[in-house]
Structure formats: structure tokens, C-alpha cells
Short mmCIF file of C-alpha atoms and ligand atoms in Angstrom, two decimals:
data_model
loop_
_atom_site.label_atom_id
_atom_site.label_comp_id
_atom_site.label_asym_id
_atom_site.label_seq_id
_atom_site.Cartn_x
_atom_site.Cartn_y
_atom_site.Cartn_z
CA UNK A 236 137.48 76.90 111.96
CA UNK A 237 134.46 78.51 114.27
CA UNK A 238 132.47 81.55 115.87
CA UNK A 239 132.53 83.04 118.26
CA UNK A 240 129.45 85.46 117.47
CA UNK A 241 126.60 85.23 115.47
CA UNK A 242 128.18 88.47 114.39
CA UNK A 243 131.03 86.52 112.60
CA UNK A 244 128.92 83.77 111.31
CA UNK A 245 126.42 86.65 109.49
CA UNK A 246 129.47 88.13 108.42
CA UNK A 247 131.23 84.94 107.01
CA UNK A 248 127.73 83.63 105.04
CA UNK A 249 127.58 87.08 103.93
CA UNK A 250 131.21 88.00 102.61
CA UNK A 251 130.70 84.99 100.77
CA UNK A 252 127.75 85.27 99.47
CA UNK A 253 126.20 81.99 100.99
CA UNK A 254 123.64 80.92 103.93
CA UNK A 255 124.72 80.02 106.90
CA UNK A 256 123.48 76.94 106.39
CA UNK A 257 126.84 76.48 104.01
CA UNK A 258 128.85 78.33 106.70
CA UNK A 259 128.05 76.26 109.46
CA UNK A 260 127.99 72.59 107.47
CA UNK A 261 131.32 73.45 106.36
CA UNK A 262 132.52 73.79 109.39
CA UNK A 263 131.26 70.53 110.95
CA UNK A 264 133.22 69.12 107.63
CA UNK A 265 136.85 70.63 108.49
CA UNK A 266 136.75 70.22 112.51
CA UNK A 267 135.58 66.33 112.18
CA UNK A 268 137.52 65.63 108.78
CA UNK A 269 134.74 64.57 106.71
CA UNK A 270 133.64 64.97 103.66
CA UNK A 271 130.46 67.39 103.96
CA UNK A 272 128.64 65.19 102.33
CA UNK A 273 128.78 62.52 105.29
CA UNK A 274 128.18 65.89 107.31
CA UNK A 275 124.72 66.32 104.98
CA UNK A 276 123.84 62.16 105.30
CA UNK A 277 124.54 63.03 109.17
CA UNK A 278 121.86 66.21 109.43
CA UNK A 279 119.37 63.79 107.17
CA UNK A 280 119.00 61.63 109.44
CA UNK A 281 118.45 63.03 112.18
CA UNK A 282 116.18 65.16 109.94
CA UNK A 283 113.39 61.79 109.59
CA UNK A 284 114.08 60.80 113.37
CA UNK A 285 112.41 64.60 113.83
CA UNK A 286 110.06 63.79 111.41
CA UNK A 287 109.39 59.72 112.88
CA UNK A 288 109.02 61.30 116.35
CA UNK A 289 106.01 64.24 114.79
CA UNK A 290 104.50 62.02 113.10
CA UNK A 291 103.95 59.26 115.34
CA UNK A 292 102.68 61.49 118.15
CA UNK A 293 100.47 63.08 115.64
CA UNK A 294 98.74 60.27 114.71
CA UNK A 295 98.92 57.22 117.95
CA UNK A 296 99.30 59.55 121.29
CA UNK A 297 100.68 58.08 124.52
CA UNK A 298 100.04 59.04 127.57
CA UNK A 299 103.26 59.88 129.44
CA UNK A 300 105.08 57.96 131.94
CA UNK A 301 104.49 60.33 134.62
CA UNK A 302 100.82 60.16 132.85
CA UNK A 303 100.13 64.31 133.86
CA UNK A 304 100.68 64.44 129.60
CA UNK A 305 99.42 62.67 126.88
CA UNK A 306 97.02 63.80 123.21
CA UNK A 307 97.36 67.72 123.04
CA UNK A 308 99.24 67.49 120.22
CA UNK A 309 96.26 65.56 118.08
CA UNK A 310 93.45 67.62 120.02
CA UNK A 311 95.57 71.06 118.38
CA UNK A 312 95.54 69.24 115.33
CA UNK A 313 91.19 67.80 115.25
CA UNK A 314 90.69 71.34 116.67
CA UNK A 315 93.05 73.46 113.47
CA UNK A 316 91.44 70.61 110.88
CA UNK A 317 88.02 71.45 112.53
CA UNK A 318 87.34 75.61 112.95
CA UNK A 319 88.62 78.21 110.92
CA UNK A 320 91.46 79.45 114.54
CA UNK A 321 92.23 82.49 115.50
CA UNK A 322 95.93 82.10 115.19
CA UNK A 323 96.11 80.68 112.03
CA UNK A 324 96.56 77.66 110.02
CA UNK A 325 100.76 77.51 109.78
CA UNK A 326 100.99 78.61 113.87
CA UNK A 327 98.89 75.50 114.26
CA UNK A 328 100.07 73.25 112.40
CA UNK A 329 103.84 73.83 114.26
CA UNK A 330 102.32 73.81 117.10
CA UNK A 331 100.60 70.95 117.23
CA UNK A 332 103.58 69.17 115.72
CA UNK A 333 106.07 70.27 118.75
CA UNK A 334 103.31 69.03 121.39
CA UNK A 335 103.53 65.85 119.64
CA UNK A 336 107.07 65.29 119.96
CA UNK A 337 107.44 66.73 123.13
CA UNK A 338 104.30 64.02 124.40
CA UNK A 339 106.96 61.67 122.72
CA UNK A 340 109.90 62.51 124.36
CA UNK A 341 107.94 61.67 127.56
CA UNK A 342 106.28 58.14 126.65
CA UNK A 343 109.93 56.87 126.48
CA UNK A 344 109.41 58.14 122.03
CA UNK A 345 113.01 57.66 120.46
CA UNK A 346 113.96 61.78 119.72
CA UNK A 347 116.84 64.22 118.41
CA UNK A 348 117.53 65.37 121.18
CA UNK A 349 117.40 69.52 119.87
CA UNK A 350 119.22 71.16 121.44
CA UNK A 351 118.08 69.23 125.07
CA UNK A 352 115.42 66.52 125.33
CA UNK A 353 112.53 68.45 127.26
CA UNK A 354 113.12 71.32 123.99
CA UNK A 355 112.62 68.41 121.29
CA UNK A 356 109.69 69.75 119.76
CA UNK A 357 110.41 73.16 118.91
CA UNK A 358 112.20 72.82 115.12
CA UNK A 359 110.50 69.80 113.98
CA UNK A 360 107.55 70.90 114.74
CA UNK A 361 108.22 74.23 112.69
CA UNK A 362 109.86 72.52 110.49
CA UNK A 363 108.02 70.13 109.59
CA UNK A 364 105.37 72.92 108.86
CA UNK A 365 106.98 74.87 107.01
CA UNK A 366 108.08 71.69 105.01
CA UNK A 367 104.78 70.74 104.29
CA UNK A 368 103.29 74.95 103.13
CA UNK A 369 106.52 75.79 101.76
CA UNK A 370 106.54 72.79 99.67
CA UNK A 371 111.20 71.99 101.01
CA UNK A 372 113.49 68.69 100.38
CA UNK A 373 114.00 66.98 103.16
CA UNK A 374 117.85 67.88 101.34
CA UNK A 375 116.43 71.59 102.49
CA UNK A 376 115.62 71.24 106.03
CA UNK A 377 118.81 69.38 106.81
CA UNK A 378 120.23 73.51 105.93
CA UNK A 379 117.99 74.06 107.71
CA UNK A 380 119.44 72.46 111.23
CA UNK A 381 122.53 73.73 110.31
CA UNK A 382 121.70 77.16 110.42
CA UNK A 383 120.10 76.08 113.59
CA UNK A 384 122.47 74.70 115.28
CA UNK A 385 124.95 77.08 114.27
CA UNK A 386 123.25 78.80 116.81
CA UNK A 387 122.74 77.00 119.01
CA UNK A 388 126.26 76.30 119.73
CA UNK A 389 126.81 80.86 119.66
CA UNK A 390 123.76 80.40 122.34
CA UNK A 391 125.31 77.19 124.17
CA UNK A 392 129.35 78.45 124.14
CA UNK A 393 128.14 82.32 125.22
CA UNK A 394 125.10 81.65 127.48
CA UNK A 395 123.87 78.23 128.26
CA UNK A 396 121.77 75.26 126.18
CA UNK A 397 121.03 73.65 130.05
CA UNK A 398 117.91 74.05 132.11
CA UNK A 399 120.22 73.27 135.18
CA UNK A 400 122.34 76.11 134.19
CA UNK A 401 120.16 78.85 132.97
CA UNK A 402 116.58 77.52 133.04
CA UNK A 403 114.29 77.16 130.97
CA UNK A 404 114.93 80.05 128.57
CA UNK A 405 118.10 78.23 127.60
CA UNK A 406 116.22 75.60 126.27
CA UNK A 407 112.80 76.22 124.72
CA UNK A 408 114.62 79.76 124.26
CA UNK A 409 117.39 78.53 122.32
CA UNK A 410 115.71 76.16 120.43
CA UNK A 411 112.71 79.13 119.82
CA UNK A 412 115.23 80.67 118.28
CA UNK A 413 117.69 78.05 116.63
CA UNK A 414 114.03 77.21 114.55
CA UNK A 415 113.68 81.71 114.31
CA UNK A 416 117.13 81.21 112.01
CA UNK A 417 116.32 78.42 110.44
CA UNK A 418 113.15 79.34 109.36
CA UNK A 419 113.86 83.00 107.66
CA UNK A 420 116.49 80.55 105.62
CA UNK A 421 114.13 78.04 104.96
CA UNK A 422 111.85 80.99 103.57
CA UNK A 423 114.71 82.87 101.36
CA UNK A 424 115.35 85.86 103.84
CA UNK A 425 118.86 86.65 104.58
CA UNK A 426 121.12 85.51 107.31
CA UNK A 427 121.17 88.92 109.29
CA UNK A 428 117.77 88.31 108.87
CA UNK A 429 118.14 85.54 110.75
CA UNK A 430 119.72 86.65 113.19
CA UNK A 431 116.81 89.11 114.22
CA UNK A 432 114.52 86.28 114.24
CA UNK A 433 117.25 84.34 116.81
CA UNK A 434 116.69 87.97 119.03
CA UNK A 435 113.28 88.07 119.37
CA UNK A 436 112.77 85.12 120.69
CA UNK A 437 115.23 85.54 122.33
CA UNK A 438 114.22 88.37 123.95
CA UNK A 439 110.70 87.62 124.53
CA UNK A 440 111.98 84.18 126.72
CA UNK A 441 114.41 85.81 128.99
CA UNK A 442 113.80 84.74 132.20
CA UNK A 443 111.76 81.96 131.50
CA UNK A 444 111.95 79.86 134.06
CA UNK A 445 113.02 76.17 134.85
CA UNK A 446 110.17 74.61 136.45
CA UNK A 447 109.47 70.54 135.83
CA UNK A 448 106.74 69.89 138.33
CA UNK A 449 107.38 66.72 140.03
CA UNK A 450 110.84 66.13 138.22
CA UNK A 451 109.70 65.27 135.10
CA UNK A 452 109.42 66.42 131.19
CA UNK A 453 105.95 66.82 131.35
CA UNK A 454 104.53 69.68 132.93
CA UNK A 455 105.13 72.74 131.70
CA UNK A 456 108.14 71.76 129.17
CA UNK A 457 105.21 70.46 126.38
CA UNK A 458 103.46 73.68 126.11
CA UNK A 459 106.52 74.70 126.63
CA UNK A 460 107.70 73.82 123.35
CA UNK A 461 104.12 74.81 121.74
CA UNK A 462 104.53 78.27 122.77
CA UNK A 463 108.71 78.15 121.17
CA UNK A 464 107.33 77.28 118.06
CA UNK A 465 104.22 79.60 118.30
CA UNK A 466 107.23 81.77 118.64
CA UNK A 467 109.40 81.52 116.55
CA UNK A 468 106.92 82.15 113.58
CA UNK A 469 106.30 84.75 114.39
CA UNK A 470 109.73 86.33 114.60
CA UNK A 471 110.64 84.77 111.98
CA UNK A 472 108.32 86.91 110.11
CA UNK A 473 108.55 89.47 111.61
CA UNK A 474 112.54 89.53 110.79
CA UNK A 475 111.47 88.86 107.36
CA UNK A 476 109.30 92.50 108.16
CA UNK A 477 112.58 93.50 107.81
CA UNK A 478 112.02 94.16 111.94
CA UNK A 479 115.22 95.07 113.46
CA UNK A 480 116.02 93.77 117.16
CA UNK A 481 117.50 97.40 119.06
CA UNK A 482 119.76 95.80 120.65
CA UNK A 483 122.16 93.52 118.89
CA UNK A 484 121.38 89.80 118.89
CA UNK A 485 125.36 88.88 120.37
CA UNK A 486 124.25 91.31 123.17
CA UNK A 487 121.14 89.43 124.53
CA UNK A 488 122.59 86.16 123.99
CA UNK A 489 125.00 87.73 126.71
CA UNK A 490 122.11 88.93 128.31
CA UNK A 491 120.45 85.47 128.13
CA UNK A 492 123.37 84.00 129.83
CA UNK A 493 123.11 86.49 132.90
CA UNK A 494 120.16 86.23 133.81
CA UNK A 495 120.79 82.84 133.44
CA UNK A 496 122.97 82.80 136.02
CA UNK A 497 121.15 85.22 138.46
CA UNK A 498 118.20 82.26 138.16
CA UNK A 499 118.56 81.49 142.62
CA UNK A 500 119.22 77.64 142.31
CA UNK A 501 115.62 76.22 142.70
CA UNK A 502 114.26 77.61 139.83
CA UNK A 503 117.49 75.32 137.79
CA UNK A 504 115.50 72.22 136.76
CA UNK A 505 115.64 71.39 140.47
CA UNK A 506 111.85 71.29 141.34
CA UNK A 507 111.73 73.39 143.87
CA UNK A 508 110.47 76.64 142.59
CA UNK A 509 107.59 77.69 140.20
CA UNK A 510 105.23 76.08 138.80
CA UNK A 511 106.87 72.57 140.34
CA UNK A 512 105.95 74.47 143.66
CA UNK A 513 102.57 75.45 143.58
CA UNK A 514 100.03 73.46 145.80
CA UNK A 515 98.80 71.63 142.60
CA UNK A 516 102.71 70.90 141.85
CA UNK A 517 103.29 69.38 145.10
CA UNK A 518 101.26 67.32 144.64
CA UNK A 519 101.28 65.92 142.28
CA UNK A 520 104.81 65.45 143.12
CA UNK A 521 103.59 63.31 145.63
CA UNK A 522 102.59 60.55 143.75
CA UNK A 523 105.95 59.99 141.59
CA UNK A 524 107.44 58.99 144.73
CA UNK A 525 108.97 55.41 144.76
CA UNK A 526 107.74 52.86 144.81
CA UNK A 527 110.18 49.46 143.93
CA UNK A 528 110.13 47.33 141.42
CA UNK A 529 110.79 43.17 141.24
CA UNK A 530 110.58 40.98 138.50
CA UNK B 81 135.68 78.26 125.52
CA UNK B 82 134.62 74.65 124.50
CA UNK B 83 134.11 74.11 121.23
CA UNK B 84 130.99 72.28 119.94
CA UNK B 85 129.70 70.59 117.48
CA UNK B 86 126.44 70.74 115.21
CA UNK B 87 125.43 67.50 116.73
CA UNK B 88 126.25 68.42 119.70
CA UNK B 89 123.15 70.62 119.13
CA UNK B 90 121.30 68.50 117.53
CA UNK B 91 121.95 65.24 119.22
CA UNK B 92 122.23 62.88 120.46
CA UNK B 93 119.12 60.12 118.94
CA UNK B 94 117.64 58.76 121.89
CA UNK B 95 114.38 57.42 123.18
CA UNK B 96 113.00 60.20 125.88
CA UNK B 97 112.41 61.23 128.39
CA UNK B 98 115.88 62.35 129.74
CA UNK B 99 118.90 62.38 129.08
CA UNK B 100 120.54 62.48 132.55
CA UNK B 101 117.44 60.20 133.45
CA UNK B 102 116.65 58.38 130.99
CA UNK B 103 119.76 58.44 128.12
CA UNK B 104 122.57 58.00 131.05
CA UNK B 105 120.83 54.97 133.71
CA UNK B 106 120.58 53.38 130.03
CA UNK B 107 124.27 53.44 129.74
CA UNK B 108 124.96 52.27 133.32
CA UNK B 109 123.32 49.47 132.64
CA UNK B 110 125.27 49.34 129.96
CA UNK B 111 128.43 49.63 131.60
CA UNK B 112 127.31 47.53 134.64
CA UNK B 113 126.56 44.98 131.68
CA UNK B 114 129.86 45.33 130.63
CA UNK B 115 131.34 45.12 134.13
CA UNK B 116 129.88 41.57 134.68
CA UNK B 117 130.45 40.13 130.82
CA UNK B 118 126.61 39.52 130.20
CA UNK B 119 123.63 39.57 131.40
CA UNK B 120 123.55 38.68 134.80
CA UNK B 121 121.21 36.05 136.01
CA UNK B 122 120.33 38.69 138.99
CA UNK B 123 120.25 42.11 139.88
CA UNK B 124 119.21 44.24 142.73
CA UNK B 125 118.91 47.60 141.61
CA UNK B 126 119.59 50.58 144.42
CA UNK B 127 118.32 53.88 143.59
CA UNK B 128 120.14 57.15 145.41
CA UNK B 129 118.57 60.31 145.28
CA UNK B 130 116.40 61.93 142.35
CA UNK B 131 117.19 58.35 141.36
CA UNK B 132 114.99 57.51 143.64
CA UNK B 133 112.32 60.07 143.61
CA UNK B 134 111.08 60.29 140.14
CA UNK B 135 112.23 57.08 138.68
CA UNK B 136 109.58 56.16 136.93
CA UNK B 137 108.47 59.90 135.10
CA UNK B 138 111.54 59.48 133.86
CA UNK B 139 111.10 55.75 133.30
CA UNK B 140 114.93 55.34 135.19
CA UNK B 141 113.62 51.39 136.31
CA UNK B 142 113.06 50.66 132.37
CA UNK B 143 116.51 52.77 131.24
CA UNK B 144 118.48 50.36 134.04
CA UNK B 145 116.90 47.61 132.95
CA UNK B 146 117.41 48.89 129.48
CA UNK B 147 120.39 48.92 129.48
CA UNK B 148 121.03 45.34 131.76
CA UNK B 149 120.40 44.34 128.81
CA UNK B 150 122.68 45.65 126.03
CA UNK B 151 120.14 48.28 124.71
CA UNK B 152 121.88 51.79 122.97
CA UNK B 153 119.48 55.03 125.08
CA UNK B 154 118.52 54.79 121.13
CA UNK B 155 116.40 51.06 120.69
CA UNK B 156 112.60 51.80 121.42
CA UNK B 157 112.59 48.76 123.11
CA UNK B 158 113.12 49.82 126.83
CA UNK B 159 109.98 50.67 127.18
CA UNK B 160 108.87 46.95 127.39
CA UNK B 161 112.68 46.38 129.80
CA UNK B 162 111.10 44.58 131.97
CA UNK B 163 109.01 42.56 129.11
CA UNK B 164 112.00 41.40 127.28
CA UNK B 165 113.65 41.29 131.13
CA UNK B 166 111.62 38.87 132.52
CA UNK B 167 111.22 36.77 129.08
CA UNK B 168 115.56 36.40 128.98
CA UNK B 169 115.10 35.44 132.36
CA UNK B 170 116.91 37.93 134.25
CA UNK B 171 115.14 37.90 137.64
CA UNK B 172 115.43 41.81 138.86
CA UNK B 173 114.64 44.01 141.55
CA UNK B 174 114.22 48.10 142.07
CA UNK B 175 114.74 49.41 145.55
CA UNK B 176 115.24 52.87 146.61
CA UNK B 177 117.11 53.85 149.09
CA UNK B 178 119.67 56.50 150.83
CA UNK B 179 123.13 55.48 150.01
CA UNK B 180 124.57 57.54 152.30
CA UNK B 181 126.94 60.79 151.84
CA UNK B 182 128.39 61.65 149.11
CA UNK B 183 127.15 60.49 146.46
CA UNK B 184 126.04 62.37 143.37
CA UNK B 185 122.22 62.60 143.04
CA UNK B 186 121.95 60.21 140.57
CA UNK B 187 123.39 57.04 141.70
CA UNK B 188 122.51 54.39 141.36
CA UNK B 189 123.73 50.55 142.83
CA UNK B 190 123.84 47.11 140.84
CA UNK B 191 124.05 44.62 143.21
CA UNK B 192 124.47 41.56 140.60
CA UNK B 193 125.09 37.46 140.64
CA UNK B 194 126.46 36.32 136.88
CA UNK B 195 125.35 34.13 135.56
CA UNK B 196 129.53 31.87 136.70
CA UNK B 197 127.34 33.15 140.27
CA UNK B 198 129.84 35.46 140.95
CA UNK B 199 128.91 38.35 143.55
CA UNK B 200 129.46 41.81 142.17
CA UNK B 201 128.71 45.28 142.87
CA UNK B 202 128.38 47.87 140.66
CA UNK B 203 128.39 52.09 141.88
CA UNK B 204 128.05 54.65 139.44
CA UNK B 205 125.95 58.36 139.15
CA UNK B 206 124.46 59.98 135.63
CA UNK B 207 126.28 63.06 135.91
CA UNK B 208 123.29 65.02 133.13
CA UNK B 209 124.04 65.42 129.22
CA UNK B 210 124.28 61.53 129.22
CA UNK B 211 127.31 61.31 130.23
CA UNK B 212 127.98 58.99 133.14
CA UNK B 213 130.68 56.97 136.15
CA UNK B 214 131.08 54.18 137.12
CA UNK B 215 132.63 55.69 141.10
CA UNK B 216 132.86 52.03 142.79
CA UNK B 217 133.10 48.20 141.75
CA UNK B 218 132.79 45.93 145.55
CA UNK B 219 132.98 49.30 146.79
CA UNK B 220 136.40 49.98 145.64
CA UNK B 221 136.68 52.89 144.34
CA UNK B 222 137.14 53.71 140.51
CA UNK B 223 136.54 55.97 138.17
CA UNK B 224 134.68 54.83 134.58
CA UNK B 225 132.92 56.60 132.38
CA UNK B 226 132.16 54.81 128.67
CA UNK B 227 133.32 56.86 126.62
CA UNK B 228 136.38 54.83 125.37
CA UNK B 229 137.42 50.81 125.56
CA UNK B 230 138.80 50.51 128.91
CA UNK B 231 141.09 47.76 131.01
CA UNK B 232 139.91 47.35 134.76
CA UNK B 233 142.77 45.20 136.09
CA UNK B 234 142.33 43.62 140.37
CA UNK B 235 146.03 43.53 141.23
CA UNK B 236 148.24 43.52 144.11
CA UNK B 237 149.77 46.92 144.69
CA UNK B 238 153.55 45.95 144.25
CA UNK B 239 156.46 47.79 141.98
CA UNK B 240 156.28 46.92 139.07
CA UNK B 241 152.48 45.89 137.45
CA UNK B 242 152.14 49.17 135.52
CA UNK B 243 154.64 48.98 133.32
CA UNK B 244 154.43 45.25 133.12
CA UNK B 245 150.39 46.17 132.36
CA UNK B 246 151.33 49.12 129.46
CA UNK B 247 154.33 46.72 128.22
CA UNK B 248 152.49 44.42 127.33
CA UNK B 249 149.59 46.67 125.61
CA UNK B 250 152.48 48.75 124.16
CA UNK B 251 154.08 45.29 122.53
CA UNK B 252 150.46 45.04 120.52
CA UNK B 253 150.32 49.12 119.56
CA UNK B 254 147.40 49.77 121.53
CA UNK B 255 147.28 53.50 122.47
CA UNK B 256 146.71 54.24 126.63
CA UNK B 257 144.34 57.44 126.45
CA UNK B 258 144.11 57.89 129.86
CA UNK B 259 145.12 55.91 133.13
CA UNK B 260 144.39 55.53 136.94
CA UNK B 261 144.77 53.36 139.71
CA UNK B 262 142.95 52.98 142.55
CA UNK B 263 144.58 51.70 146.37
CA UNK B 264 142.53 51.40 149.65
CA UNK B 265 145.75 50.56 151.13
CA UNK B 266 149.04 49.84 150.53
CA UNK B 267 150.54 47.34 149.11
CA UNK B 268 147.28 45.37 149.42
CA UNK B 269 145.23 44.92 146.60
CA UNK B 270 144.44 47.89 143.89
CA UNK B 271 143.43 48.44 140.38
CA UNK B 272 144.01 50.52 137.86
CA UNK B 273 141.65 51.40 135.42
CA UNK B 274 143.67 52.04 131.93
CA UNK B 275 140.72 53.93 128.65
CA UNK B 276 142.60 52.62 125.25
CA UNK B 277 142.07 54.91 121.87
CA UNK B 278 141.29 50.47 120.18
CA UNK B 279 139.69 47.52 121.41
CA UNK B 280 141.62 45.04 123.55
CA UNK B 281 140.88 42.23 122.43
CA UNK B 282 140.26 38.52 123.87
CA UNK B 283 144.50 37.26 123.86
CA UNK B 284 146.05 40.49 125.34
CA UNK B 285 143.35 39.71 128.45
CA UNK B 286 145.22 37.03 128.28
CA UNK B 287 148.67 38.05 128.71
CA UNK B 288 147.74 40.86 131.20
CA UNK B 289 145.90 37.42 133.07
CA UNK B 290 149.72 35.72 132.98
CA UNK B 291 150.99 38.60 134.79
CA UNK B 292 151.63 36.93 138.66
CA UNK B 293 150.65 39.87 140.89
CA UNK B 294 147.64 40.45 138.23
CA UNK B 295 144.34 38.70 140.20
CA UNK B 296 141.24 39.42 137.34
CA UNK B 297 141.49 41.60 134.42
CA UNK B 298 137.54 43.22 132.58
CA UNK B 299 137.25 44.37 129.39
CA UNK B 300 135.07 47.60 128.46
CA UNK B 301 133.62 48.04 125.97
CA UNK B 302 132.47 51.95 126.02
CA UNK B 303 128.65 52.74 125.40
S1 SF4 C 1263 110.93 72.98 131.88
FE1 SF4 C 1263 112.86 72.78 132.62
S2 SF4 C 1263 112.61 70.28 132.06
FE2 SF4 C 1263 111.17 71.90 130.70
S3 SF4 C 1263 111.86 71.92 129.03
FE3 SF4 C 1263 112.04 74.15 130.20
S4 SF4 C 1263 114.17 73.53 131.60
FE4 SF4 C 1263 113.00 71.46 130.29
#
């Protein structure tokens, strides 16, 4: 069993009056030829690694390998705890956790690629936040991850989930879209509302280029994880309110694929354009030229 | 169209920051270790292309050494692999280089001295998403991806060797998934890379080594 469009996925869930996560995990169990319980167990394991990364990154931030980032998640968390924030409690909570995970990745800590290492902060950021705020079990969050991955699979098939292929819209964009859909389900929304949230995120990140400074997964990656998390929450709320995307979600995904193909090579992970090619970006890149290492 | 698993999208679990420059580098180190038959005594690692420029910020250097130490891609000790390598007595050196035209931008060449004193060179590349390929052993072309158990032979290129090796594997109920033969010159030394569904046990290797025209055979576990 597999789905090639969000429409098919939503129809299947609605026909059977089940959540998208149910459809996704049954599909996975069938394709892998293992029991549903085993598939659920595997996802739970991924979730616990994500959660651990978010907590570690907030508690003991480390400088990144390239030295360009480190500690921003904690900084935002402290600010949130002390102040009445502008964007609100939940968004800031999710953003600080997303930043924390991106920092763990950049400092050689353990993460789950979601869908890639560069965009690994978005899902744990928002999911840990809704877990805490809505008092959800780890099993429930793992269900959210199944929903997220069902959307991720369709994005990967119809467009791309690689920055080198489709720019950052394919990494942080896909992660945000997957997170938006998962949030809707976890908050009690319908399968089609999950599809709307996915569309809202992708529409707003369409065309985002991949331009890592010095080729490192640090700048602007961590901050794009932050914005991806914020966007996912806003998109989920819009969908839950009943707002619909005029362009259907499958067409949005196709547009993202086309935009990705149209991006010049300089804006697809080569570190030759965008922020990487700014005066500061180039100056930072020079610092990383190889010096050799011996024992 | 490729069918993805949920765990292709949410996974792998890995030590960051990059699937190609970190996770892939760990796997290259693990394959080099497997080909060398264990932790080498000494290694000089030549880094090419993007590897030579962004190695430090991606921890590619730590990841390659971590792989040589046998670490998995999600082992948090990778961050400390230089220290651990020193404790284990590995003499290592990393050098930026240009391997020349025709090499993938994320290529690396290991110049290894094994504990038995054998000199060995192993070249490979990290080709994206944590996937890797070993392209040369001792500058002879091969292709090994490390996803399945594998055998690499060095044998004389004369008729019958291939069928003898296959016969031995069949006799032990080992199914061949992929197989390729590489040679530089007709009737000289050649290599065969056989990827199998089952692990190849030492007694099978010994049997293969008994074939007169087989000079050497290495069993490589998947990484
Ligand atoms: S900028 Fe590029 S490397 Fe960084 S997260 Fe986005 S896609 Fe990944």
C-alpha cells in the first residue's frame, strides 16, 4: 500500500473515519511486513531521541563545530520565562526547542533526521511543546510523527526533501509542513485540516533557497528551524479555525517541486549564493580552510 | 517512483551535523576498518574536494576516525574520537589534497598500515544522504556500498574462478545479491566484489582461499 497524493491519503482516512496516523502506520507495517506494535515501538524510539536532543540542547548548549552558533535556544527560553513575549508563550517555547535541537546537531550531538539533519529541530520543537501544553503521552506524539511522515513521503515523491535538489523549502519547508499536519491531528483536527496546514506552510516557504554559510549546517539553518516551527503552529491554528487553501495541497507540493528545479545550482547547498555569498558569509568561509590534523 | 518508508523520512538517528559529511564519513571509516581487518596501526587520510574544505565544521575528520574505531553513525563518542584513537594507539594524520579529476567532491583516501604491517590504500566517497561507495583498493577500481555483507577477492583473471567462488557460496546456501568483476588488464590480477544476503563465515573464506588462483579474499560486514 502507498499513497501518491495527499488527496488519496485524506480520502482513505475519512472513508474509514480514522486518523491519518492510523493509515500511515498500517501502511508501514504492511510494507515492512512486521506487526503494528513493532512499527509503533520503532517510532516511539525515534521520538525519545528527539525529545532527549531538545532537552539536552536547552540545558547544556554547546558551541557548534564551526563555532557560528550555540546557546540561542537557551537564550530564548530564558527570555520567554522572564518576559511577556510578543509572539506568545507557545510559539516561543516551540522555537527555543527547535533552535536547541538544531544546535545539538551542529555540535555533533545525537538527533533524528526529520526529514534531514539540517531541518531536524522543527518536529521535536513543536511536538515537545504540544506534548507539554496539551499533556499528551509519548505514544500519542509518536502517532503525530506517523502523520508527519505520511506527508513527508508524499512531498519526497512529488517534490524533494533535499536541499541540494530543491533548496531549503525542501528541508525546513517540508519539516514545517509535516509538523503543521501533525499538530492539527494532535489538536483534534480532521484529516483535511491537516492537509490545509501542510499547504499553508509550504506556500509560505516556497522558493526558500539553501545557502549555508561556509557550507556548514549552522547559518542560516538553525534560524530556519526556528521559523519553520513558528510557521507550523500558525498554519495549524489557521487550519483548525476552518481556513482553506485556495490552491489544493497537492498542487502546492507540485509547485514546490517545480520551484526547486528552477533554482540555480548556486542556491542549492553549494554555498555559492545567497547568504553564503554575502561579504560576511565569504569572510566566515575563509576561516574554515583546512589546516590538517595529526595525532 | 520510489516508495519511501516512514523511517526514511524520520530517520536515521545520527550524530550531526550532516548526513553526507558526518554520517557518510563514519561509514567510510567503518568500511576502511573492515577492509583493513580491524583498527589499523597507522593511517594517513587524504581529504578531497568539499571534504578538504569543510571537514572541520562538519566534524568529517572526527567522523572518519570514529568510523576507523568502529563507531556507529549515532555514537556520541564520535565527538571525542581523536582522544579515543590516541588512547588506542592509532597513529593518524589528516591532509587536504586534490585527488585529481574524476573523483566525487566528497572523496577520501585512506593510506593504511595494518597491525600486520600490510600497506593498503582505500578510496571512497560519500555520495549523499549517508550513502557511500568505496571506489578503489590499492588504486584498483572496485565498487562497494557497504549495505550488504560482501566479499572482495584478488584473483588471477583466468576462466573458471568466478564459477568456483559462486559454487562455494551456493554450497553454503549463501545467496548472491550483486556481483561485479574489475580488472585492469586481461589475464592479470582482478578483483571480484560479491554482495550477499547472508553473512560469509570464516570457514567459507578459507574454502575460497584454497582456490589456487585466488590470492586474497576479504569479508566485509555491512556498515
Ligand atoms: S539552508 Fe540548506 S543546509 Fe541549511 S537547513 Fe536549509 S536546506 Fe539544510
